[in-house]
Coordinates of C-alpha atoms in Angstrom, one line a residue:
Chain A
M22 CA 0.0 0.2 -0.2
S23 CA 2.6 2.5 1.0
M24 CA 4.7 1.5 -2.2
R25 CA 1.8 2.2 -4.3
L26 CA 1.0 5.6 -2.7
A27 CA 4.8 6.6 -3.3
A28 CA 4.5 5.8 -7.0
Q29 CA 1.7 7.4 -7.3
G30 CA 3.3 10.4 -5.4
C31 CA 6.0 10.4 -8.0
L32 CA 3.3 11.4 -10.5
A33 CA 1.7 14.1 -8.5
A34 CA 5.2 15.6 -7.4
N35 CA 6.2 15.6 -11.1
D36 CA 9.4 13.6 -10.8
W37 CA 11.9 13.1 -13.5
I38 CA 12.3 9.4 -13.0
C39 CA 8.8 7.6 -12.3
G40 CA 8.3 4.2 -12.4
E41 CA 4.1 4.6 -12.2
Y42 CA 4.5 7.2 -15.4
L43 CA 5.9 4.3 -17.4
R44 CA 3.0 1.8 -16.2
S45 CA 0.3 4.2 -16.9
R46 CA 1.1 5.3 -20.4
G47 CA 2.8 2.6 -21.5
Q48 CA 0.5 2.3 -24.5
E49 CA 1.1 5.8 -25.4
L50 CA 5.0 5.4 -25.3
T51 CA 4.7 2.3 -27.3
D52 CA 2.6 3.9 -29.9
A53 CA 4.9 7.0 -30.0
T54 CA 8.0 4.7 -30.7
V55 CA 6.5 2.8 -33.2
E56 CA 5.6 5.8 -34.6
H57 CA 9.0 7.2 -34.4
I58 CA 10.5 4.2 -36.0
W59 CA 8.5 3.9 -39.2
I60 CA 9.1 7.5 -39.8
T61 CA 13.2 7.1 -39.3
V62 CA 12.6 3.9 -41.3
A63 CA 10.7 5.3 -44.5
S64 CA 12.5 8.3 -44.6
V65 CA 16.0 6.4 -44.9
L66 CA 15.1 4.0 -47.2
I67 CA 13.4 6.5 -49.7
G68 CA 16.6 8.8 -49.1
L69 CA 19.1 5.8 -50.3
A70 CA 16.2 5.1 -52.8
V71 CA 16.6 8.6 -54.2
A72 CA 20.7 9.3 -53.6
F73 CA 21.6 6.4 -55.5
P74 CA 20.8 7.5 -58.8
L75 CA 22.0 10.6 -58.0
A76 CA 25.3 9.7 -57.1
L77 CA 25.5 7.5 -60.1
F78 CA 24.2 10.4 -62.0
A79 CA 26.9 13.1 -60.6
R80 CA 29.5 10.5 -61.0
A81 CA 28.4 9.4 -64.8
K82 CA 28.4 13.4 -65.7
P83 CA 31.3 15.2 -63.5
A84 CA 29.8 18.2 -64.9
F85 CA 26.6 17.9 -62.8
A86 CA 28.4 16.5 -59.7
G87 CA 29.3 20.2 -58.4
A88 CA 25.3 21.0 -59.1
V89 CA 24.5 17.9 -57.2
L90 CA 26.5 18.2 -54.2
G91 CA 25.9 21.8 -54.1
L92 CA 22.3 21.6 -53.8
T93 CA 21.8 18.9 -51.2
T94 CA 24.6 20.8 -49.2
L95 CA 22.1 23.6 -49.5
L96 CA 19.2 21.9 -48.6
Y97 CA 21.4 20.7 -45.3
T98 CA 21.8 24.7 -44.5
I99 CA 18.2 24.8 -44.3
P100 CA 16.6 25.0 -40.9
S101 CA 14.4 21.8 -40.0
L102 CA 11.6 23.8 -38.8
A103 CA 12.1 26.3 -41.9
M104 CA 12.0 22.9 -44.0
F105 CA 9.2 21.5 -42.5
S106 CA 7.3 24.8 -42.6
L107 CA 8.0 25.5 -46.4
L108 CA 6.6 21.9 -47.2
L109 CA 3.3 22.7 -45.3
P110 CA 1.3 24.2 -48.3
V111 CA 2.2 21.0 -50.2
F112 CA 1.5 18.1 -47.6
G113 CA -0.5 19.7 -45.1
L114 CA -0.4 18.5 -41.5
S115 CA 0.6 14.8 -42.5
S116 CA 3.4 12.7 -42.0
A117 CA 4.2 12.6 -45.6
L118 CA 5.8 16.6 -44.6
V119 CA 7.8 15.1 -42.0
V120 CA 9.1 12.1 -44.1
T121 CA 9.8 14.4 -47.3
G122 CA 11.6 16.9 -45.0
L123 CA 13.8 14.0 -43.5
V124 CA 14.5 12.2 -46.9
L125 CA 15.7 15.7 -48.1
Y126 CA 18.2 16.0 -45.4
S127 CA 19.5 12.0 -45.5
L128 CA 20.2 13.3 -49.5
T129 CA 23.4 15.2 -48.3
I130 CA 25.1 12.4 -46.7
L131 CA 24.1 9.4 -48.7
V132 CA 25.0 10.9 -52.3
R133 CA 28.3 12.1 -50.4
N134 CA 29.3 9.1 -49.1
I135 CA 28.2 7.2 -52.2
L136 CA 29.8 9.5 -54.3
A137 CA 33.1 8.9 -52.0
G138 CA 33.0 5.2 -52.0
L139 CA 32.7 4.6 -55.7
E140 CA 35.6 7.0 -56.1
A141 CA 37.4 5.4 -53.9
V142 CA 37.2 1.9 -55.7
P143 CA 41.0 1.1 -56.9
A144 CA 41.5 1.7 -60.6
E145 CA 43.2 -1.7 -60.9
A146 CA 40.2 -3.6 -59.7
R147 CA 37.9 -1.8 -62.1
E148 CA 40.5 -2.6 -65.0
A149 CA 40.8 -6.4 -64.3
A150 CA 37.0 -6.8 -64.1
R151 CA 36.9 -5.1 -67.2
G152 CA 39.4 -7.5 -68.5
M153 CA 37.5 -10.4 -67.2
G154 CA 34.9 -9.0 -69.6
Y155 CA 32.3 -7.4 -66.9
G156 CA 29.8 -5.3 -68.5
P157 CA 29.1 -1.8 -66.7
G158 CA 26.0 -3.3 -64.7
R159 CA 28.0 -6.1 -63.4
L160 CA 31.1 -4.2 -63.1
L161 CA 28.6 -1.8 -60.4
W162 CA 26.9 -4.6 -59.0
E163 CA 29.7 -6.9 -58.3
V164 CA 33.0 -5.2 -58.1
E165 CA 32.3 -1.5 -57.0
L166 CA 29.0 -1.8 -55.1
P167 CA 31.0 -4.0 -52.6
L168 CA 34.1 -2.1 -52.2
A169 CA 32.2 0.9 -52.0
L170 CA 30.0 -0.8 -48.6
P171 CA 32.0 0.4 -46.0
A172 CA 31.8 4.3 -47.3
V173 CA 28.2 3.8 -48.1
M174 CA 27.2 1.8 -44.8
A175 CA 29.4 4.8 -42.7
G176 CA 26.9 7.1 -44.4
L177 CA 23.6 5.3 -43.8
R178 CA 24.8 5.3 -40.3
I179 CA 25.3 8.8 -39.9
A180 CA 22.1 9.5 -41.8
T181 CA 20.1 6.9 -39.8
V182 CA 21.4 8.5 -36.4
S183 CA 20.7 12.0 -37.3
T184 CA 17.2 11.3 -38.7
V185 CA 16.0 9.6 -35.6
A186 CA 17.1 12.6 -34.0
L187 CA 15.5 15.1 -36.5
T188 CA 12.1 13.3 -36.1
T189 CA 11.1 14.9 -33.2
V190 CA 11.0 18.2 -34.7
G191 CA 8.0 16.8 -37.0
A192 CA 6.3 17.1 -33.5
L193 CA 5.8 21.0 -35.2
V194 CA 3.0 19.1 -37.1
G195 CA 2.0 16.5 -34.8
K196 CA 3.7 13.7 -36.4
G197 CA 7.0 13.8 -34.6
G198 CA 6.8 10.0 -32.9
L199 CA 8.3 10.5 -29.5
G200 CA 9.0 14.5 -30.1
N201 CA 5.2 14.6 -29.7
L202 CA 5.6 13.5 -26.2
I203 CA 8.3 15.8 -25.8
D204 CA 6.2 18.7 -26.9
D205 CA 3.3 17.7 -25.2
G206 CA 5.2 17.5 -21.9
V207 CA 7.0 20.6 -22.1
Q208 CA 3.7 22.5 -22.5
T209 CA 2.2 20.6 -19.6
T210 CA 5.5 20.9 -17.6
F211 CA 5.6 17.2 -17.3
K212 CA 8.9 16.0 -16.3
A213 CA 8.8 12.4 -16.4
Q214 CA 7.3 12.5 -20.0
V215 CA 10.0 14.5 -21.3
L216 CA 13.0 12.8 -19.9
T217 CA 11.5 9.4 -20.7
A218 CA 10.6 10.3 -24.7
S219 CA 14.1 12.0 -24.4
V220 CA 15.8 9.0 -23.5
L221 CA 14.0 6.6 -25.9
C222 CA 15.2 8.7 -28.7
V223 CA 18.6 8.2 -27.8
V224 CA 18.1 5.1 -27.1
L225 CA 17.0 4.3 -30.7
A226 CA 19.4 6.1 -32.3
V227 CA 22.3 3.8 -30.6
V228 CA 20.3 0.6 -31.3
A229 CA 19.7 1.7 -35.1
D230 CA 23.4 2.6 -35.2
L231 CA 24.5 -0.9 -33.7
L232 CA 22.3 -2.6 -35.6
L233 CA 23.5 -1.0 -39.1
L234 CA 27.0 -1.8 -37.8
A235 CA 26.2 -5.2 -37.3
V236 CA 25.0 -5.3 -41.1
Q237 CA 27.9 -3.5 -42.5
R238 CA 30.1 -6.9 -40.3
L239 CA 27.9 -9.5 -42.3
L240 CA 27.9 -8.0 -45.7
T241 CA 31.7 -7.1 -45.8
P242 CA 33.3 -10.3 -44.1
W243 CA 36.6 -9.6 -45.9
A244 CA 37.1 -6.3 -43.5
R245 CA 36.6 -8.1 -40.3
P246 CA 39.7 -7.7 -38.5
P247 CA 41.7 -10.8 -38.5
R248 CA 41.6 -13.1 -35.8
R249 CA 44.6 -12.4 -33.0
Q250 CA 47.0 -15.3 -32.8
S251 CA 50.1 -13.3 -31.1
S252 CA 49.7 -9.7 -30.2
G253 CA 52.7 -8.9 -32.4
K254 CA 51.5 -10.5 -35.6
A255 CA 47.9 -9.4 -35.1
R256 CA 48.9 -5.8 -35.1
R257 CA 51.1 -6.3 -38.1
G258 CA 48.0 -7.9 -39.9
D259 CA 46.1 -5.0 -38.7
R260 CA 48.4 -2.5 -40.3
I261 CA 48.3 -4.7 -43.3
R262 CA 44.3 -4.6 -43.7
T263 CA 44.1 -0.8 -43.0
A264 CA 46.7 -0.2 -45.4
R265 CA 44.7 -2.2 -48.2
G266 CA 41.5 -0.8 -47.3
G267 CA 43.4 2.6 -47.5
P268 CA 41.4 4.9 -49.9
V269 CA 38.1 3.4 -49.0
E270 CA 38.5 3.9 -45.4
D271 CA 39.9 6.9 -45.6
A272 CA 37.4 8.7 -48.0
T273 CA 34.7 7.5 -45.0
R274 CA 36.7 9.0 -42.8
R275 CA 37.1 12.6 -44.4
A276 CA 33.5 12.2 -45.2
D277 CA 33.0 11.7 -41.9
A278 CA 34.8 14.7 -40.7
E279 CA 33.4 16.7 -43.2
M280 CA 30.0 15.5 -42.4
A281 CA 30.6 15.6 -38.7
E282 CA 27.6 18.5 -38.2
G283 CA 24.4 18.0 -37.6
V284 CA 21.1 19.6 -39.0
A285 CA 18.5 21.0 -36.3
Chain B
M26 CA 1.8 29.4 -55.4
G27 CA -0.8 31.5 -54.0
V28 CA 0.7 30.7 -50.5
L29 CA 3.8 32.0 -51.7
A30 CA 2.5 35.2 -53.0
D31 CA 0.4 35.5 -49.8
A32 CA 3.9 35.0 -47.9
W33 CA 5.7 37.6 -49.7
T34 CA 2.7 39.8 -48.8
W35 CA 3.3 39.1 -45.0
L36 CA 7.0 39.7 -45.8
T37 CA 6.4 43.0 -47.3
T38 CA 3.9 44.2 -44.8
G39 CA 5.4 46.8 -42.3
S40 CA 3.5 45.8 -39.5
N41 CA 4.7 42.3 -39.4
W42 CA 8.3 43.6 -38.9
D43 CA 7.6 46.0 -35.7
G44 CA 6.9 45.3 -32.1
E45 CA 7.8 43.0 -29.5
S46 CA 6.7 39.7 -32.0
G47 CA 7.6 41.5 -35.0
A48 CA 10.5 40.3 -37.6
W49 CA 13.1 42.9 -36.8
H50 CA 12.9 41.8 -33.2
R51 CA 12.7 38.0 -33.6
L52 CA 16.0 38.3 -36.3
G53 CA 17.8 40.2 -33.7
E54 CA 17.0 37.8 -30.8
H55 CA 18.0 35.0 -33.1
V56 CA 21.2 36.8 -34.4
Y57 CA 22.2 37.5 -30.5
V58 CA 21.6 33.8 -29.5
S59 CA 23.4 32.5 -32.2
G60 CA 26.5 35.1 -31.8
V61 CA 26.9 34.8 -28.3
A62 CA 26.7 30.7 -28.8
L63 CA 29.1 30.7 -31.4
L64 CA 31.9 32.9 -30.0
L65 CA 31.4 30.8 -26.6
A66 CA 31.3 27.2 -28.5
C67 CA 34.8 28.3 -30.2
A68 CA 36.3 29.3 -27.0
I69 CA 35.6 25.8 -25.4
A70 CA 36.3 23.4 -28.3
L71 CA 39.0 25.3 -30.3
P72 CA 41.8 25.3 -27.3
I73 CA 41.0 21.6 -26.8
A74 CA 40.7 20.3 -30.1
L75 CA 43.9 22.4 -31.0
W76 CA 46.0 21.0 -27.8
L77 CA 44.7 17.5 -28.5
G78 CA 45.8 17.4 -32.1
H79 CA 49.0 19.0 -31.3
L80 CA 49.6 16.4 -28.7
G81 CA 48.0 13.6 -31.2
K82 CA 45.9 12.3 -28.4
G83 CA 42.3 12.1 -27.3
G84 CA 41.2 11.1 -31.0
A85 CA 38.4 8.7 -29.4
L86 CA 37.0 11.8 -27.5
A87 CA 36.8 14.0 -30.6
V88 CA 35.0 11.0 -32.6
N89 CA 32.5 10.1 -30.0
V90 CA 31.9 13.8 -29.3
S91 CA 30.6 14.4 -32.5
N92 CA 28.8 10.9 -32.5
A93 CA 26.8 11.7 -29.3
G94 CA 26.0 15.1 -30.8
R95 CA 24.2 13.6 -33.7
A96 CA 22.5 11.1 -31.8
I97 CA 20.8 13.4 -29.1
P98 CA 17.9 15.7 -30.3
V99 CA 18.4 18.9 -30.3
F100 CA 14.8 19.5 -29.3
A101 CA 14.7 16.9 -26.3
V102 CA 17.7 18.7 -24.8
L103 CA 15.7 22.0 -25.1
A104 CA 12.7 20.7 -23.9
L105 CA 14.5 19.4 -20.7
F106 CA 16.1 23.0 -19.9
M107 CA 13.0 24.3 -20.1
L108 CA 11.6 22.1 -17.3
T109 CA 14.7 23.4 -15.0
P110 CA 15.2 26.5 -13.3
L111 CA 17.0 27.6 -16.4
R112 CA 13.6 28.4 -17.7
T113 CA 13.4 31.9 -16.4
A114 CA 16.9 33.0 -17.1
G115 CA 16.1 34.5 -20.3
Y116 CA 17.8 32.8 -23.4
A117 CA 19.9 31.1 -21.0
P118 CA 18.4 27.6 -22.0
T119 CA 18.9 28.2 -25.9
I120 CA 22.5 29.3 -25.8
I121 CA 23.3 26.7 -23.3
A122 CA 21.8 24.0 -26.1
L123 CA 23.4 26.1 -29.0
V124 CA 26.5 25.7 -27.4
L125 CA 26.2 21.9 -26.6
F126 CA 25.7 21.3 -30.1
A127 CA 28.2 23.9 -31.7
V128 CA 30.9 21.9 -29.8
P129 CA 31.3 18.7 -31.7
P130 CA 31.9 19.9 -35.3
L131 CA 34.2 22.2 -34.1
L132 CA 36.1 20.2 -31.8
T133 CA 36.3 17.1 -34.4
N134 CA 36.9 19.1 -37.3
A135 CA 39.9 21.1 -36.0
Y136 CA 40.9 17.9 -34.2
V137 CA 41.2 15.7 -37.6
G138 CA 42.5 19.0 -39.4
M139 CA 45.7 18.8 -36.8
R140 CA 46.0 15.4 -37.2
E141 CA 46.1 15.3 -40.9
V142 CA 48.9 17.6 -41.1
D143 CA 51.4 15.7 -43.1
R144 CA 53.8 13.9 -40.9
A145 CA 56.7 14.4 -43.0
V146 CA 56.4 18.2 -43.0
L147 CA 56.1 18.1 -39.3
E148 CA 59.4 16.1 -39.4
A149 CA 60.8 18.7 -41.5
A150 CA 59.7 21.7 -39.4
R151 CA 61.3 19.7 -36.0
G152 CA 64.2 19.1 -38.3
M153 CA 64.5 22.9 -38.9
G154 CA 64.8 23.5 -35.3
M155 CA 61.1 24.6 -34.8
S156 CA 60.0 24.6 -30.8
G157 CA 56.5 23.2 -30.3
W158 CA 55.1 26.8 -30.1
Q159 CA 56.7 27.5 -33.9
L160 CA 55.4 24.0 -35.1
F161 CA 51.8 24.8 -33.8
F162 CA 51.5 28.5 -35.2
R163 CA 53.3 28.4 -38.3
V164 CA 53.1 24.8 -39.7
E165 CA 50.1 23.2 -38.1
L166 CA 47.7 25.8 -37.9
P167 CA 47.8 27.3 -41.3
L168 CA 47.6 23.5 -42.8
A169 CA 44.6 22.6 -40.4
Y170 CA 43.1 26.0 -41.3
P171 CA 40.8 24.4 -44.4
L172 CA 38.9 21.6 -41.9
L173 CA 39.1 24.3 -39.4
M174 CA 36.7 26.7 -41.3
T175 CA 34.5 23.7 -42.5
G176 CA 33.9 22.8 -38.6
L177 CA 33.2 26.7 -38.4
R178 CA 30.8 26.8 -41.0
S179 CA 29.2 23.5 -39.7
A180 CA 28.8 24.8 -36.1
A181 CA 27.5 28.1 -37.5
V182 CA 24.8 26.9 -39.7
Q183 CA 24.0 24.2 -37.0
V184 CA 23.6 27.0 -34.4
V185 CA 21.0 29.2 -36.5
A186 CA 19.1 26.2 -37.3
T187 CA 19.2 25.1 -33.8
A188 CA 17.9 28.9 -32.4
T189 CA 14.9 28.2 -34.7
I190 CA 13.9 24.9 -32.7
A191 CA 14.0 27.2 -29.5
S192 CA 10.9 28.5 -30.3
M193 CA 9.0 25.2 -29.7
V194 CA 9.7 25.4 -26.4
G195 CA 8.6 29.2 -26.5
Q196 CA 11.8 30.4 -26.5
G197 CA 12.8 33.8 -28.6
G198 CA 14.1 33.6 -32.6
L199 CA 12.5 33.9 -35.9
G200 CA 10.9 30.4 -35.2
R201 CA 8.5 32.0 -33.2
I202 CA 7.2 33.4 -36.6
I203 CA 6.5 29.9 -37.7
T204 CA 5.1 28.7 -34.5
A205 CA 3.1 31.6 -34.2
G206 CA 1.7 31.4 -37.6
F207 CA 1.1 27.7 -36.6
N208 CA -1.0 28.4 -33.6
T209 CA -3.0 31.0 -35.7
Y210 CA -3.4 28.5 -38.6
N211 CA -1.9 31.1 -41.1
T212 CA 0.0 29.2 -43.3
P213 CA 1.5 32.3 -45.0
Q214 CA 3.0 33.6 -41.8
V215 CA 4.5 30.2 -41.5
V216 CA 5.7 30.0 -45.0
A217 CA 7.1 33.7 -44.7
G218 CA 9.0 32.8 -41.1
A219 CA 10.4 29.7 -42.6
L220 CA 11.9 32.1 -45.5
L221 CA 13.2 34.4 -43.4
A222 CA 15.1 31.6 -41.4
A223 CA 16.4 29.7 -44.3
G224 CA 17.4 32.8 -45.7
L225 CA 19.6 33.7 -42.6
A226 CA 21.0 30.1 -42.5
L227 CA 22.2 30.4 -46.1
L228 CA 23.4 34.1 -45.6
V229 CA 25.6 32.7 -42.7
E230 CA 27.0 29.8 -44.8
G231 CA 27.6 32.2 -48.0
A232 CA 29.4 34.7 -46.0
L233 CA 31.7 32.2 -44.1
V234 CA 32.5 30.8 -47.4
V235 CA 33.5 33.9 -48.8
A236 CA 35.3 34.8 -45.3
D237 CA 36.9 31.3 -45.8
R238 CA 38.1 32.6 -49.2
L239 CA 39.4 35.9 -48.0
C240 CA 41.5 34.7 -45.0
N241 CA 43.2 31.3 -46.2
P242 CA 46.6 31.4 -45.3
L243 CA 47.9 29.3 -48.0
R244 CA 46.1 31.3 -51.0
K245 CA 48.2 30.0 -53.7
P246 CA 49.1 30.4 -57.4
V247 CA 46.5 28.8 -59.5
A248 CA 48.7 26.1 -60.6
S249 CA 49.3 24.5 -57.2
R250 CA 46.0 25.4 -55.8
R251 CA 44.5 23.4 -59.1
K252 CA 46.3 20.1 -57.5
E253 CA 44.8 21.1 -54.1
S254 CA 41.1 21.1 -54.9
G255 CA 41.5 18.2 -56.6
R256 CA 42.8 16.4 -53.3
V257 CA 39.2 17.8 -51.8
T258 CA 36.8 16.7 -54.3
A259 CA 38.7 13.5 -54.3
A260 CA 38.0 13.5 -50.8
A261 CA 34.6 14.5 -50.4

């Protein structure tokens, strides 16, 4: 009985951490989380579907590469609140508005990283494949994309993590997943709700990042660190591996550094 | 197109620019909080990043800070601040949040810039008898400059963007024009506010690109610059 009183007390006292909140609003939290996840997943998948042709186009026509990169960077500069507002006349108060805005943001990172990954494919690998009679399609699919995969996945991880965070701003039009709960919590000064939803957002971002890392490991078995035998040998093996994976990893890292920014 | 015309009408109506909730006041607030936050963030991040970069230590910190900066929603941080006693401290919640999100790009880019300085150049400079300070000011800093400016640009854009979100928790800035428009179902005003915020962000980005060109310590004749720009495009 006293436990129960104490538990209800934390809602009444508006504590930051409150078990009773989790119990009584579990459904609300689940619904918001599910909305958050599907908005993020839809945005990143559509972003990827748009970014690939754009990157291939930019690579095939270097004259347009500057324009494509410039345009996507320009989009990245626009504040998210302004982006969502500018889309309002087109989409109204809908989740399509939020997804479209998030797609536009993800393009910057994805196009850049896909392009960087493709450009870092060693010319010898390409030559060898051509010499073996690979056509352009097969060359792209079986040689270039696998070699570009680490850079592409790095971009995908950055895009996904920032999209999870940015989805909250969708609360502006009532479609922000956990952002809706944060918005509601601020207006009613409901501490437990704001803190719980915020923590869940960060957890979602971390989980998504780890999942994508696991996918990357599965897709690129050749890039896995070699099993260590003795420490001296393993270290030398590591160095050889980085040297071999040099250009791609280097490009990824630099692209990372350049994209070490988030839209707000 | 009708909405754009209405938004234009909103922007060209003088009364929308006057007073406490007018566009001039909102713009002033926006520039003020952004400027203060960017200066504070530079004062915090650059000494740390340049020092760590010079020593070659703390790489994990530089990377993790920027990863964390991406994963944490700006809106959540602002919301949390508004539920603390900070709420009554004027622009403080916004400024602190802006500083928190401006530090990662500054820190990471400055650090990477310092670390990417060619080892051979450093060896040569040491061989010439340069001291640590000389090495830092005359070799590392000029060579790290491009990434340093990239960091500054990202941070500035981030700060201007974050300052608009502050309106969602009731703080000042251009975002207030947008949220006020939402509250009164005034779509032209929403679009007008968005145009102002986007315009400011693009203006800041453009100004920094120009400043970058003018201040670059490595302004070189065309021939060698072409080589360098080739390197940059290959990397980006």
